[in-house]
Each structure stands twice: as C-alpha cells, then as structure tokens.
Amino acid sequence: MASILSSNIVFIIFFILSLLHLSSAARKLADSDQQQLQFQYHKGPLLTGKISINLIWYGQFKPSQRTIVSDFITSFSAATAAKPSVSTWWKSTDKYYRFINSNNPTFTLGTQILDDKYSLGKSLTEKQIVQLASKGAHNGAVVNVVLTSADVAVEGFCSSRCGTHGSTVGVHKSAYIWVGNSVTQCPGQCAWPFHQPMYGPQSPPLVAPNNDVGLDGMVINLASLLAGTATNPFGNGFFQGPKEAPLEAASACSGVYGKGAYPGYAGALLVDPTSGASYNANGVNGRKYLLPALFDPATSACSTLV
C-alpha cells in the first residue's frame, strides 16, 4: 500500500513538474510570438507637418459619394467632433512619432480633380495609377489620392489588394494612394464587414454608416493606407515583414474594428439607433465612419477606438 501511495506521489510530482515545464515553454513561445510582432523602424523619414490630401476622382462618382470622402479627410483636424472621433483615431499614430521625437502630420483637404471621362480607359495598370496621381501637386507636402469608380478595373484589384500606396521619384518625392470602389467587383473582400465575406466564417453584413457599401468600404481602406503612408511613406519607415509586402500600422490589424474582434466578427461597435448602422468614429457634419484598429508600437497589440 505504501509503495502504491509512494508511486502515486512520484507520479503527481512528475505531472506537476511537467505542467510547469509546459507552462514555461508556452510563455517562451508567447514571448517569441510577441517579439515577432514588434515593429521595426528602418531609419527613413515619416510624413510630418501640414499635409494636403488631394483627391483625384477617376470615373463616375455622385456628388454625395465624393462628400463622404471629403468629409472624412476634413474630420482629421476637426477636434470638435463628438468622441470617439476620426481625429482621436489619428492621434493614436503619435506613438510612432514619439519614437523619433517628432509629431504626426496634420492632414487637410486639398484640391479635388475630376476625371469622369475615363481619360486612360476602364482597365488601369499600376503605371497608369502613378500617372493619374501625378495630376496632383508635387511639392512634397502632399498625398495624392486616386479613387477609381466601381466600373474601373485596376491591376491586382480584388485578386491581391483593395488599394495601395507608394511614392513618386524625382527631385520632390511625394506620396500617393490608390483605392478602388469594390461594390460590383469584390465587396466581400474589400467592403467587409458591410458585405458578406467572400471567404472564411460567414456572418451577416453590418449596415454601412453612410448608406453606401462601396464608399464606406473605400473609407476603411483609405484610412488604413493613410496610416501606412504617414508612418512608412517611402518604404523605409515603420513596418514589419518584407519590404515588398510589409505589415504597416493598420494592415497589421486587418479585420479588427472593435474590442473582441476575431475572424468573421468585426468586434463590439457603436450602433446608430436610427439607422442601425455600425461605426466607431464620428466626423464633421454628423458623419459616422468605421475605421481600422492601429498597431500600438508601445504594447505590440492592436488598439481600437471602441
């Protein structure tokens, strides 16, 4: 009997030691994963100062659609908007700038250019996107944003991206962004969660805050790309992973909009009692928007507005 009891005690001690070892190993693995999520600063410049956001509208957009985006840009510097606000969301990029003892940029709405005659056709290459971006100013203190309508196909659109950002070469380097309206081409990919997802866990789509699935989806992607452009404008700022396909301030938190988010679930969001629309940020003129979580370099976690 004593020997059975002794064997049991030895087994229990061995079991506890094994659990402690597994727990320690799990902590080490978690620490390793956390280190992999650390953003690196690659010593390049970030956007600072007052930056004009020029909007280049390519294709057919209603005036009401253009206002959704222009109000969004104006909201960046609108400190009086109800909280949580677009300006509050943007202020969270401060943490990247503190790292280099600088201040994040102030975005203001610049020039709007209309190309509703499809000057380059309805099927665009990456080179033609850059060509369209060149319609905006090139003094360095600008970001030229090309927005393509729902009937325009762009190289790589839907198959691998919903938009992109880059920079022009020359004496005055300037950043540019392209975002496409996905409403007829791939809303499940580029306008989720306002449309049924194309792949993965299926959940009912949310009501778009501006009652336009395509444009509300464009705002999400534009917000993500503006954060990436500010903190990694020329490919040598803040990012993790390969330079050719970097994870940036917002793209590192893809699909996360509120607390408790997981694949197929955007997270706990605010809901407008009248329209039933889901949002997490207020803007000018009573606008509401859904904005992506941003990667917090101080905590190595995705930070949400709500």
mmCIF file of N, CA, C and O in Angstrom, residues 169-216:
data_model
loop_
_atom_site.group_PDB
_atom_site.id
_atom_site.type_symbol
_atom_site.label_atom_id
_atom_site.label_comp_id
_atom_site.label_asym_id
_atom_site.label_seq_id
_atom_site.Cartn_x
_atom_site.Cartn_y
_atom_site.Cartn_z
ATOM 1 N N VAL A 169 9.219 59.219 -57.818
ATOM 2 C CA VAL A 169 10.649 59.509 -57.771
ATOM 3 C C VAL A 169 10.899 60.848 -58.447
ATOM 4 O O VAL A 169 10.101 61.317 -59.247
ATOM 5 N N GLY A 170 12.004 61.460 -58.097
ATOM 6 C CA GLY A 170 12.328 62.753 -58.694
ATOM 7 C C GLY A 170 12.892 63.692 -57.655
ATOM 8 O O GLY A 170 13.214 63.291 -56.531
ATOM 9 N N VAL A 171 13.003 64.947 -58.026
ATOM 10 C CA VAL A 171 13.576 65.950 -57.126
ATOM 11 C C VAL A 171 12.721 66.089 -55.879
ATOM 12 O O VAL A 171 13.219 66.123 -54.752
ATOM 13 N N HIS A 172 11.404 66.176 -56.077
ATOM 14 C CA HIS A 172 10.483 66.294 -54.950
ATOM 15 C C HIS A 172 9.699 64.994 -54.816
ATOM 16 O O HIS A 172 8.751 64.742 -55.554
ATOM 17 N N LYS A 173 10.112 64.168 -53.865
ATOM 18 C CA LYS A 173 9.395 62.920 -53.625
ATOM 19 C C LYS A 173 8.030 63.234 -53.038
ATOM 20 O O LYS A 173 7.917 64.073 -52.144
ATOM 21 N N SER A 174 7.001 62.571 -53.511
ATOM 22 C CA SER A 174 5.686 62.744 -52.916
ATOM 23 C C SER A 174 4.984 61.395 -52.851
ATOM 24 O O SER A 174 5.227 60.513 -53.673
ATOM 25 N N ALA A 175 4.151 61.263 -51.856
ATOM 26 C CA ALA A 175 3.438 60.003 -51.634
ATOM 27 C C ALA A 175 2.113 60.003 -52.384
ATOM 28 O O ALA A 175 1.511 61.057 -52.619
ATOM 29 N N TYR A 176 1.682 58.816 -52.774
ATOM 30 C CA TYR A 176 0.372 58.688 -53.407
ATOM 31 C C TYR A 176 -0.340 57.447 -52.866
ATOM 32 O O TYR A 176 0.283 56.530 -52.321
ATOM 33 N N ILE A 177 -1.643 57.458 -53.036
ATOM 34 C CA ILE A 177 -2.501 56.342 -52.592
ATOM 35 C C ILE A 177 -3.492 56.058 -53.708
ATOM 36 O O ILE A 177 -3.932 56.969 -54.411
ATOM 37 N N TRP A 178 -3.818 54.790 -53.881
ATOM 38 C CA TRP A 178 -4.933 54.421 -54.755
ATOM 39 C C TRP A 178 -5.890 53.518 -53.986
ATOM 40 O O TRP A 178 -5.484 52.612 -53.259
ATOM 41 N N VAL A 179 -7.198 53.787 -54.129
ATOM 42 C CA VAL A 179 -8.250 52.948 -53.538
ATOM 43 C C VAL A 179 -9.354 52.784 -54.578
ATOM 44 O O VAL A 179 -9.748 53.753 -55.237
ATOM 45 N N GLY A 180 -9.850 51.564 -54.733
ATOM 46 C CA GLY A 180 -10.921 51.297 -55.690
ATOM 47 C C GLY A 180 -12.260 51.056 -55.008
ATOM 48 O O GLY A 180 -12.309 50.594 -53.863
ATOM 49 N N ASN A 181 -13.337 51.379 -55.721
ATOM 50 C CA ASN A 181 -14.694 51.075 -55.250
ATOM 51 C C ASN A 181 -14.994 49.622 -55.632
ATOM 52 O O ASN A 181 -15.110 49.296 -56.811
ATOM 53 N N SER A 182 -15.147 48.781 -54.641
ATOM 54 C CA SER A 182 -15.266 47.336 -54.871
ATOM 55 C C SER A 182 -16.705 46.838 -54.968
ATOM 56 O O SER A 182 -16.930 45.633 -55.098
ATOM 57 N N VAL A 183 -17.686 47.730 -54.921
ATOM 58 C CA VAL A 183 -19.067 47.319 -54.709
ATOM 59 C C VAL A 183 -19.584 46.314 -55.738
ATOM 60 O O VAL A 183 -20.407 45.444 -55.418
ATOM 61 N N THR A 184 -19.104 46.373 -56.985
ATOM 62 C CA THR A 184 -19.566 45.423 -58.003
ATOM 63 C C THR A 184 -18.523 44.359 -58.338
ATOM 64 O O THR A 184 -18.833 43.401 -59.046
ATOM 65 N N GLN A 185 -17.299 44.520 -57.833
ATOM 66 C CA GLN A 185 -16.235 43.591 -58.202
ATOM 67 C C GLN A 185 -15.866 42.613 -57.083
ATOM 68 O O GLN A 185 -15.704 41.421 -57.329
ATOM 69 N N CYS A 186 -15.741 43.113 -55.868
ATOM 70 C CA CYS A 186 -15.362 42.201 -54.763
ATOM 71 C C CYS A 186 -15.716 42.809 -53.407
ATOM 72 O O CYS A 186 -14.846 42.961 -52.547
ATOM 73 N N PRO A 187 -16.990 43.142 -53.184
ATOM 74 C CA PRO A 187 -17.359 43.760 -51.901
ATOM 75 C C PRO A 187 -17.113 42.863 -50.693
ATOM 76 O O PRO A 187 -16.840 43.358 -49.605
ATOM 77 N N GLY A 188 -17.182 41.543 -50.906
ATOM 78 C CA GLY A 188 -16.927 40.627 -49.792
ATOM 79 C C GLY A 188 -15.486 40.627 -49.351
ATOM 80 O O GLY A 188 -15.170 40.193 -48.240
ATOM 81 N N GLN A 189 -14.626 41.123 -50.203
ATOM 82 C CA GLN A 189 -13.200 41.189 -49.873
ATOM 83 C C GLN A 189 -12.784 42.590 -49.432
ATOM 84 O O GLN A 189 -12.044 42.745 -48.461
ATOM 85 N N CYS A 190 -13.261 43.612 -50.150
ATOM 86 C CA CYS A 190 -12.779 44.973 -49.907
ATOM 87 C C CYS A 190 -13.796 45.898 -49.235
ATOM 88 O O CYS A 190 -13.469 47.051 -48.948
ATOM 89 N N ALA A 191 -15.017 45.428 -48.993
ATOM 90 C CA ALA A 191 -16.001 46.255 -48.287
ATOM 91 C C ALA A 191 -16.562 45.536 -47.060
ATOM 92 O O ALA A 191 -17.569 45.961 -46.503
ATOM 93 N N TRP A 192 -15.952 44.424 -46.657
ATOM 94 C CA TRP A 192 -16.345 43.774 -45.403
ATOM 95 C C TRP A 192 -15.994 44.715 -44.262
ATOM 96 O O TRP A 192 -14.982 45.395 -44.329
ATOM 97 N N PRO A 193 -16.822 44.831 -43.232
ATOM 98 C CA PRO A 193 -17.966 43.991 -42.859
ATOM 99 C C PRO A 193 -19.328 44.501 -43.331
ATOM 100 O O PRO A 193 -20.350 44.128 -42.760
ATOM 101 N N PHE A 194 -19.344 45.350 -44.370
ATOM 102 C CA PHE A 194 -20.613 45.853 -44.880
ATOM 103 C C PHE A 194 -21.182 44.966 -45.985
ATOM 104 O O PHE A 194 -22.197 45.293 -46.598
ATOM 105 N N HIS A 195 -20.502 43.861 -46.255
ATOM 106 C CA HIS A 195 -20.973 42.883 -47.229
ATOM 107 C C HIS A 195 -20.567 41.509 -46.730
ATOM 108 O O HIS A 195 -19.584 41.365 -45.982
ATOM 109 N N GLN A 196 -21.322 40.499 -47.114
ATOM 110 C CA GLN A 196 -20.987 39.126 -46.736
ATOM 111 C C GLN A 196 -19.552 38.813 -47.155
ATOM 112 O O GLN A 196 -19.166 39.123 -48.287
ATOM 113 N N PRO A 197 -18.734 38.244 -46.268
ATOM 114 C CA PRO A 197 -17.347 37.959 -46.631
ATOM 115 C C PRO A 197 -17.243 36.943 -47.761
ATOM 116 O O PRO A 197 -18.075 36.046 -47.881
ATOM 117 N N MET A 198 -16.204 37.110 -48.577
ATOM 118 C CA MET A 198 -16.009 36.224 -49.712
ATOM 119 C C MET A 198 -15.555 34.842 -49.255
ATOM 120 O O MET A 198 -15.953 33.824 -49.805
ATOM 121 N N TYR A 199 -14.697 34.831 -48.216
ATOM 122 C CA TYR A 199 -14.167 33.569 -47.701
ATOM 123 C C TYR A 199 -14.285 33.561 -46.174
ATOM 124 O O TYR A 199 -14.590 34.567 -45.559
ATOM 125 N N GLY A 200 -14.010 32.419 -45.591
ATOM 126 C CA GLY A 200 -13.934 32.318 -44.139
ATOM 127 C C GLY A 200 -15.277 32.298 -43.455
ATOM 128 O O GLY A 200 -16.318 32.100 -44.096
ATOM 129 N N PRO A 201 -15.277 32.518 -42.120
ATOM 130 C CA PRO A 201 -16.518 32.477 -41.343
ATOM 131 C C PRO A 201 -17.538 33.461 -41.886
ATOM 132 O O PRO A 201 -17.214 34.604 -42.193
ATOM 133 N N GLN A 202 -18.776 33.001 -42.025
ATOM 134 C CA GLN A 202 -19.835 33.834 -42.575
ATOM 135 C C GLN A 202 -20.654 34.472 -41.451
ATOM 136 O O GLN A 202 -21.039 33.817 -40.495
ATOM 137 N N SER A 203 -20.878 35.759 -41.576
ATOM 138 C CA SER A 203 -21.709 36.471 -40.614
ATOM 139 C C SER A 203 -22.521 37.515 -41.368
ATOM 140 O O SER A 203 -22.116 37.968 -42.441
ATOM 141 N N PRO A 204 -23.674 37.912 -40.834
ATOM 142 C CA PRO A 204 -24.500 38.895 -41.536
ATOM 143 C C PRO A 204 -23.741 40.208 -41.703
ATOM 144 O O PRO A 204 -23.024 40.632 -40.795
ATOM 145 N N PRO A 205 -23.878 40.872 -42.853
ATOM 146 C CA PRO A 205 -23.183 42.145 -43.046
ATOM 147 C C PRO A 205 -23.748 43.229 -42.137
ATOM 148 O O PRO A 205 -24.927 43.205 -41.769
ATOM 149 N N LEU A 206 -22.896 44.187 -41.781
ATOM 150 C CA LEU A 206 -23.321 45.315 -40.967
ATOM 151 C C LEU A 206 -23.896 46.400 -41.873
ATOM 152 O O LEU A 206 -23.609 46.454 -43.066
ATOM 153 N N VAL A 207 -24.691 47.266 -41.284
ATOM 154 C CA VAL A 207 -25.249 48.395 -42.037
ATOM 155 C C VAL A 207 -24.174 49.470 -42.159
ATOM 156 O O VAL A 207 -23.562 49.874 -41.164
ATOM 157 N N ALA A 208 -23.930 49.939 -43.385
ATOM 158 C CA ALA A 208 -22.899 50.947 -43.631
ATOM 159 C C ALA A 208 -23.329 52.306 -43.071
ATOM 160 O O ALA A 208 -24.473 52.723 -43.282
ATOM 161 N N PRO A 209 -22.445 53.012 -42.365
ATOM 162 C CA PRO A 209 -22.839 54.262 -41.690
ATOM 163 C C PRO A 209 -23.252 55.387 -42.628
ATOM 164 O O PRO A 209 -24.006 56.281 -42.241
ATOM 165 N N ASN A 210 -22.769 55.374 -43.892
ATOM 166 C CA ASN A 210 -23.168 56.406 -44.848
ATOM 167 C C ASN A 210 -24.068 55.844 -45.938
ATOM 168 O O ASN A 210 -24.228 56.448 -47.003
ATOM 169 N N ASN A 211 -24.619 54.660 -45.642
ATOM 170 C CA ASN A 211 -25.590 54.009 -46.529
ATOM 171 C C ASN A 211 -25.042 53.768 -47.936
ATOM 172 O O ASN A 211 -25.766 53.831 -48.917
ATOM 173 N N ASP A 212 -23.725 53.513 -48.010
ATOM 174 C CA ASP A 212 -23.099 53.249 -49.300
ATOM 175 C C ASP A 212 -21.994 52.218 -49.083
ATOM 176 O O ASP A 212 -20.887 52.564 -48.647
ATOM 177 N N VAL A 213 -22.287 50.949 -49.360
ATOM 178 C CA VAL A 213 -21.338 49.866 -49.097
ATOM 179 C C VAL A 213 -19.992 50.121 -49.770
ATOM 180 O O VAL A 213 -18.930 49.956 -49.167
ATOM 181 N N GLY A 214 -20.034 50.544 -51.035
ATOM 182 C CA GLY A 214 -18.794 50.775 -51.765
ATOM 183 C C GLY A 214 -17.954 51.886 -51.183
ATOM 184 O O GLY A 214 -16.748 51.734 -50.965
ATOM 185 N N LEU A 215 -18.580 53.037 -50.901
ATOM 186 C CA LEU A 215 -17.835 54.197 -50.389
ATOM 187 C C LEU A 215 -17.416 54.008 -48.933
ATOM 188 O O LEU A 215 -16.315 54.416 -48.542
ATOM 189 N N ASP A 216 -18.274 53.392 -48.118
ATOM 190 C CA ASP A 216 -17.872 53.134 -46.734
ATOM 191 C C ASP A 216 -16.709 52.140 -46.693
ATOM 192 O O ASP A 216 -15.831 52.239 -45.832
#
